[in-house]
Each structure stands twice: as C-alpha cells, then as structure tokens.
C-alpha cells in the first residue's frame, strides 16, 4: 500500500519561530508532493506543492524542501504567526491514478502569541 | 470559486440507522471523493468516483457505500451505522491534478 508518513503529530511554536513538519514516502513513482492546510471548521485547502525534480520551493513564508534520495520532504514556515495555527497534511500524487492523492496523518500546529 | 457543499455540518444517529451524507460540487469536476478524518490517522479515503455511476473503493470502504447518479452529486451511505463510524467526513472534488477542493465536513456521531 502506498504510504506517506508524517511527523510530528503536534507542534507548538512561539510567534516568529520556524515551524518544521516532515514527511517520508515509499513509492518513487509519485509525481508531485503537495501540502494542504486545514483551519478549524474548514476542509483542507492546497497550500504549496513541489515536483520531485526540484529540491526547494518557496512561496512567501512557506518553503518545501525535497530530498529525493532520502525519499523525504518537509514544510518550513518561517516567522510563524498565530494565524498559521492549523492542521497541515502532506500528500503525494501519482499521475494516472484515479485516486490521485495519498495523505499523511497530519500535524496540528499551534503558534503561541 | 469552486464550491463543495455538504448537506449537514453535524449529525447524530443511533446505532443501526441508515445514514446518508450528501455532497454537491458546482465546478463540473469529474472526480469526487469521500474521506474520513480521525485524530492521528489523517485523511483516509473511503470511496471515490471518476464519472457518473462509476465508483472505486478507497482504503477503508467496509461499512460504506456510495452513489453518483449526477455529475455534481456524490453520496456516502452508511447502511447500518456503528459507533466506530463516529468521525468527521470530508467530501472533495477535482479535475485531473493535485488540487482537490474540500467541503467543510460533516461531523457524525453514532450513539
């Protein structure tokens, strides 16, 4: 079974700090690695994504780092803000697969003011 | 904006009841999905559909069935609800691609 393993399950960071969430995958055929963000009472929404031929992608304060040889990728949130408090899911996408996405187990991030 | 709506935000049902969860999307997406979300387990795929009247099992289909009679509507059915089906249920839709659009979820409690 295709799996994506995510850690930590929960994370508490002070305002202004760096939040780091890690994921590992098994299937080297995955084509894309997105991150989803979910606020309380809402469904998840796409935040940022990276292809496996790129080592890093940055969008504002959010950066994905990708290590193809280790089959790992991580989300870094720089200058974390209380408004970033949410649950974050990593995922892996396989083109040609009808089910499309396999999600990690999620990380509940709390940024303290 | 893509909108995915779910028929109820909260539901309380009794063990053994038949439960219907409805999902409607307004973007003419071919693909629709049902997930359940539980703490520490993430989003687990129950069923998905890539076309009207087509359905595929996901990772945890036992105890569930689905119906897709119209492109915009995807229903999840619990034939005989059990307490271990108490969970948050999320519906999503997508075209081919990495972005799935999620509804706000239905929190189902089975007592």
CSV table of C-alpha atoms in Angstrom, one decimal:
chain,number,residue,atom,x,y,z
A,1,UNK,CA,0.0,0.0,0.0
A,2,UNK,CA,1.3,3.5,-0.8
A,3,UNK,CA,2.1,5.4,2.3
A,4,UNK,CA,3.1,8.8,3.4
A,5,UNK,CA,4.4,9.1,6.9
A,6,UNK,CA,4.2,12.5,8.6
A,7,UNK,CA,5.7,13.8,11.9
A,8,UNK,CA,5.3,15.3,14.4
A,9,UNK,CA,1.6,14.8,15.2
A,10,UNK,CA,1.6,18.1,17.0
A,11,UNK,CA,3.8,21.1,17.2
A,12,UNK,CA,3.9,24.2,19.3
A,13,UNK,CA,6.0,27.2,18.2
A,14,UNK,CA,6.4,30.7,19.5
A,15,UNK,CA,5.4,33.6,17.3
A,16,UNK,CA,8.3,34.4,15.0
A,17,UNK,CA,9.8,31.0,15.2
A,18,UNK,CA,10.3,28.4,12.5
A,19,UNK,CA,7.8,25.5,12.2
A,20,UNK,CA,9.1,22.3,10.5
A,21,UNK,CA,7.0,19.4,9.5
A,22,UNK,CA,8.5,16.3,8.0
A,23,UNK,CA,7.2,13.6,5.6
A,24,UNK,CA,8.6,10.4,4.1
A,25,UNK,CA,7.2,8.3,1.3
A,26,UNK,CA,7.9,4.9,-0.2
A,27,UNK,CA,6.7,4.9,-3.8
A,28,UNK,CA,9.3,6.5,-6.0
A,29,UNK,CA,6.7,6.8,-8.8
A,30,UNK,CA,4.9,9.7,-7.1
A,31,UNK,CA,4.9,12.8,-9.3
A,32,UNK,CA,4.0,15.6,-7.1
A,33,UNK,CA,4.1,16.4,-3.4
A,34,UNK,CA,1.5,19.0,-2.2
A,35,UNK,CA,0.8,20.3,1.3
A,36,UNK,CA,-2.7,21.1,2.5
A,37,UNK,CA,-3.7,23.4,5.3
A,38,UNK,CA,-6.8,23.0,7.3
A,39,UNK,CA,-8.3,25.6,9.7
A,40,UNK,CA,-10.8,24.6,12.4
A,41,UNK,CA,-14.2,24.1,10.9
A,42,UNK,CA,-13.0,24.1,7.3
A,43,UNK,CA,-11.9,21.5,4.8
A,44,UNK,CA,-8.3,21.2,3.8
A,45,UNK,CA,-7.0,23.5,1.1
A,46,UNK,CA,-3.9,23.3,-1.1
A,47,UNK,CA,-1.1,25.4,0.3
A,48,UNK,CA,2.0,24.7,-1.8
A,49,UNK,CA,3.4,21.8,-3.9
A,50,UNK,CA,6.7,20.6,-5.3
A,51,UNK,CA,7.8,18.3,-8.1
A,52,UNK,CA,10.4,15.6,-7.4
A,53,UNK,CA,12.9,17.2,-9.8
A,54,UNK,CA,13.2,20.3,-7.6
A,55,UNK,CA,15.0,20.5,-4.3
A,56,UNK,CA,13.2,23.5,-2.8
A,57,UNK,CA,10.2,25.7,-3.5
A,58,UNK,CA,9.3,28.9,-1.6
A,59,UNK,CA,6.1,30.8,-1.5
A,60,UNK,CA,6.2,33.7,0.9
A,61,UNK,CA,6.9,32.3,4.4
A,62,UNK,CA,6.3,28.7,3.3
A,63,UNK,CA,9.1,26.6,1.9
A,64,UNK,CA,9.1,22.9,0.8
A,65,UNK,CA,12.5,21.1,1.0
A,66,UNK,CA,12.7,17.9,-1.0
A,67,UNK,CA,15.3,15.2,-0.7
A,68,UNK,CA,14.7,12.6,-3.4
A,69,UNK,CA,17.5,10.2,-2.4
A,70,UNK,CA,16.1,10.0,1.1
A,71,UNK,CA,12.5,10.0,-0.1
A,72,UNK,CA,11.7,12.8,2.4
A,73,UNK,CA,10.2,16.2,2.1
A,74,UNK,CA,9.4,18.9,4.7
A,75,UNK,CA,7.4,22.1,5.1
A,76,UNK,CA,9.1,25.1,6.8
A,77,UNK,CA,7.1,28.0,8.0
A,78,UNK,CA,9.3,31.0,8.6
A,79,UNK,CA,8.3,33.7,11.0
A,80,UNK,CA,5.4,31.6,12.2
A,81,UNK,CA,2.3,33.6,13.1
A,82,UNK,CA,-0.7,32.8,15.3
A,83,UNK,CA,-2.8,32.8,12.1
A,84,UNK,CA,-0.7,29.9,10.8
A,85,UNK,CA,-2.2,27.7,13.6
A,86,UNK,CA,-3.9,24.9,11.7
A,87,UNK,CA,-3.6,21.3,10.8
A,88,UNK,CA,-1.1,20.6,7.9
A,89,UNK,CA,-1.2,17.5,5.7
A,90,UNK,CA,1.5,16.4,3.4
A,91,UNK,CA,0.4,14.3,0.4
A,92,UNK,CA,1.8,12.5,-2.6
A,93,UNK,CA,0.2,12.5,-6.1
A,94,UNK,CA,0.5,9.8,-8.6
A,95,UNK,CA,-0.4,10.8,-12.2
A,96,UNK,CA,-2.6,8.3,-13.9
A,97,UNK,CA,-4.0,7.1,-10.6
A,98,UNK,CA,-7.7,7.7,-10.3
A,99,UNK,CA,-7.5,8.1,-6.5
A,100,UNK,CA,-4.8,10.8,-7.1
A,101,UNK,CA,-3.7,11.7,-3.6
A,102,UNK,CA,-2.3,9.8,-0.6
A,103,UNK,CA,-2.3,11.9,2.6
A,104,UNK,CA,-0.1,11.9,5.6
A,105,UNK,CA,-1.5,11.7,9.1
A,106,UNK,CA,-1.5,15.4,9.7
A,107,UNK,CA,0.3,17.8,12.1
A,108,UNK,CA,-1.6,20.2,14.4
A,109,UNK,CA,0.4,23.4,14.6
A,110,UNK,CA,-0.1,25.9,17.3
A,111,UNK,CA,1.7,29.2,17.2
A,112,UNK,CA,1.7,31.0,20.5
A,113,UNK,CA,1.4,34.8,20.5
B,1,UNK,CA,-14.6,29.9,-6.8
B,2,UNK,CA,-15.1,26.2,-6.6
B,3,UNK,CA,-17.7,25.3,-4.0
B,4,UNK,CA,-18.2,22.0,-2.4
B,5,UNK,CA,-21.1,21.8,-0.1
B,6,UNK,CA,-22.1,19.0,2.3
B,7,UNK,CA,-25.7,18.6,3.5
B,8,UNK,CA,-25.0,18.7,7.2
B,9,UNK,CA,-22.3,20.1,9.5
B,10,UNK,CA,-23.4,17.9,12.4
B,11,UNK,CA,-25.3,14.7,12.6
B,12,UNK,CA,-26.3,12.5,15.5
B,13,UNK,CA,-27.6,9.0,14.6
B,14,UNK,CA,-28.3,5.8,16.5
B,15,UNK,CA,-26.6,2.5,16.0
B,16,UNK,CA,-28.1,0.5,13.2
B,17,UNK,CA,-29.6,3.5,11.4
B,18,UNK,CA,-29.1,4.1,7.7
B,19,UNK,CA,-27.2,7.4,7.2
B,20,UNK,CA,-26.9,9.5,4.0
B,21,UNK,CA,-24.3,12.1,3.6
B,22,UNK,CA,-24.7,14.3,0.6
B,23,UNK,CA,-22.1,16.3,-1.3
B,24,UNK,CA,-22.6,18.7,-4.2
B,25,UNK,CA,-19.9,20.5,-6.2
B,26,UNK,CA,-20.5,23.3,-8.7
B,27,UNK,CA,-17.4,23.2,-10.9
B,28,UNK,CA,-18.3,20.3,-13.2
B,29,UNK,CA,-15.5,18.2,-11.8
B,30,UNK,CA,-15.3,14.6,-13.0
B,31,UNK,CA,-13.7,13.3,-9.8
B,32,UNK,CA,-15.3,13.2,-6.4
B,33,UNK,CA,-14.0,11.7,-3.1
B,34,UNK,CA,-15.2,10.8,0.4
B,35,UNK,CA,-12.7,10.8,3.2
B,36,UNK,CA,-12.9,10.3,6.9
B,37,UNK,CA,-10.7,12.3,9.2
B,38,UNK,CA,-9.7,11.0,12.6
B,39,UNK,CA,-7.1,12.4,15.0
B,40,UNK,CA,-3.7,10.8,14.3
B,41,UNK,CA,-4.9,9.0,11.3
B,42,UNK,CA,-5.2,11.8,8.8
B,43,UNK,CA,-7.4,11.7,5.8
B,44,UNK,CA,-8.4,8.2,4.8
B,45,UNK,CA,-10.0,7.6,1.5
B,46,UNK,CA,-13.3,5.7,1.7
B,47,UNK,CA,-14.6,5.8,-1.9
B,48,UNK,CA,-14.0,7.8,-5.0
B,49,UNK,CA,-15.7,8.3,-8.3
B,50,UNK,CA,-14.3,9.4,-11.6
B,51,UNK,CA,-17.5,9.6,-13.6
B,52,UNK,CA,-21.3,9.3,-13.2
B,53,UNK,CA,-22.3,5.9,-11.9
B,54,UNK,CA,-18.6,4.9,-11.6
B,55,UNK,CA,-17.1,4.2,-8.2
B,56,UNK,CA,-13.9,2.8,-6.8
B,57,UNK,CA,-13.1,1.6,-3.3
B,58,UNK,CA,-10.5,3.5,-1.3
B,59,UNK,CA,-8.6,2.3,1.7
B,60,UNK,CA,-11.4,1.8,4.1
B,61,UNK,CA,-14.6,1.0,2.2
B,62,UNK,CA,-16.0,-1.5,4.7
B,63,UNK,CA,-19.4,-0.5,6.1
B,64,UNK,CA,-19.9,2.2,3.5
B,65,UNK,CA,-21.4,2.5,0.0
B,66,UNK,CA,-21.7,5.4,-2.4
B,67,UNK,CA,-23.9,6.7,-5.1
B,68,UNK,CA,-23.2,9.0,-8.0
B,69,UNK,CA,-26.3,9.5,-10.2
B,70,UNK,CA,-25.4,13.0,-11.3
B,71,UNK,CA,-22.0,14.6,-12.0
B,72,UNK,CA,-22.4,17.2,-9.3
B,73,UNK,CA,-23.6,15.0,-6.5
B,74,UNK,CA,-21.8,12.2,-4.6
B,75,UNK,CA,-23.5,10.5,-1.7
B,76,UNK,CA,-22.0,8.4,1.1
B,77,UNK,CA,-24.2,5.8,2.7
B,78,UNK,CA,-23.8,4.0,6.0
B,79,UNK,CA,-26.1,1.1,5.6
B,80,UNK,CA,-26.1,0.3,9.4
B,81,UNK,CA,-24.3,2.9,11.4
B,82,UNK,CA,-22.0,1.7,14.1
B,83,UNK,CA,-20.2,3.6,16.9
B,84,UNK,CA,-16.8,3.1,15.2
B,85,UNK,CA,-18.1,5.2,12.3
B,86,UNK,CA,-18.2,8.3,14.5
B,87,UNK,CA,-15.9,10.6,12.7
B,88,UNK,CA,-15.5,13.7,10.5
B,89,UNK,CA,-16.5,13.0,6.9
B,90,UNK,CA,-15.0,15.2,4.2
B,91,UNK,CA,-16.1,15.3,0.6
B,92,UNK,CA,-13.8,16.6,-2.2
B,93,UNK,CA,-13.8,17.1,-5.9
B,94,UNK,CA,-11.1,17.7,-8.5
B,95,UNK,CA,-10.2,17.7,-12.2
B,96,UNK,CA,-7.1,15.7,-13.0
B,97,UNK,CA,-4.4,17.3,-10.9
B,98,UNK,CA,-3.0,17.8,-7.4
B,99,UNK,CA,-5.7,20.1,-6.2
B,100,UNK,CA,-8.7,18.7,-4.5
B,101,UNK,CA,-11.4,21.0,-3.3
B,102,UNK,CA,-12.9,20.0,0.0
B,103,UNK,CA,-16.2,20.7,1.6
B,104,UNK,CA,-16.4,21.9,5.3
B,105,UNK,CA,-17.1,18.4,6.6
B,106,UNK,CA,-19.8,16.6,8.4
B,107,UNK,CA,-19.2,15.6,12.0
B,108,UNK,CA,-21.1,12.4,12.5
B,109,UNK,CA,-21.8,11.0,16.0
B,110,UNK,CA,-23.2,7.5,16.3
B,111,UNK,CA,-24.6,6.6,19.7
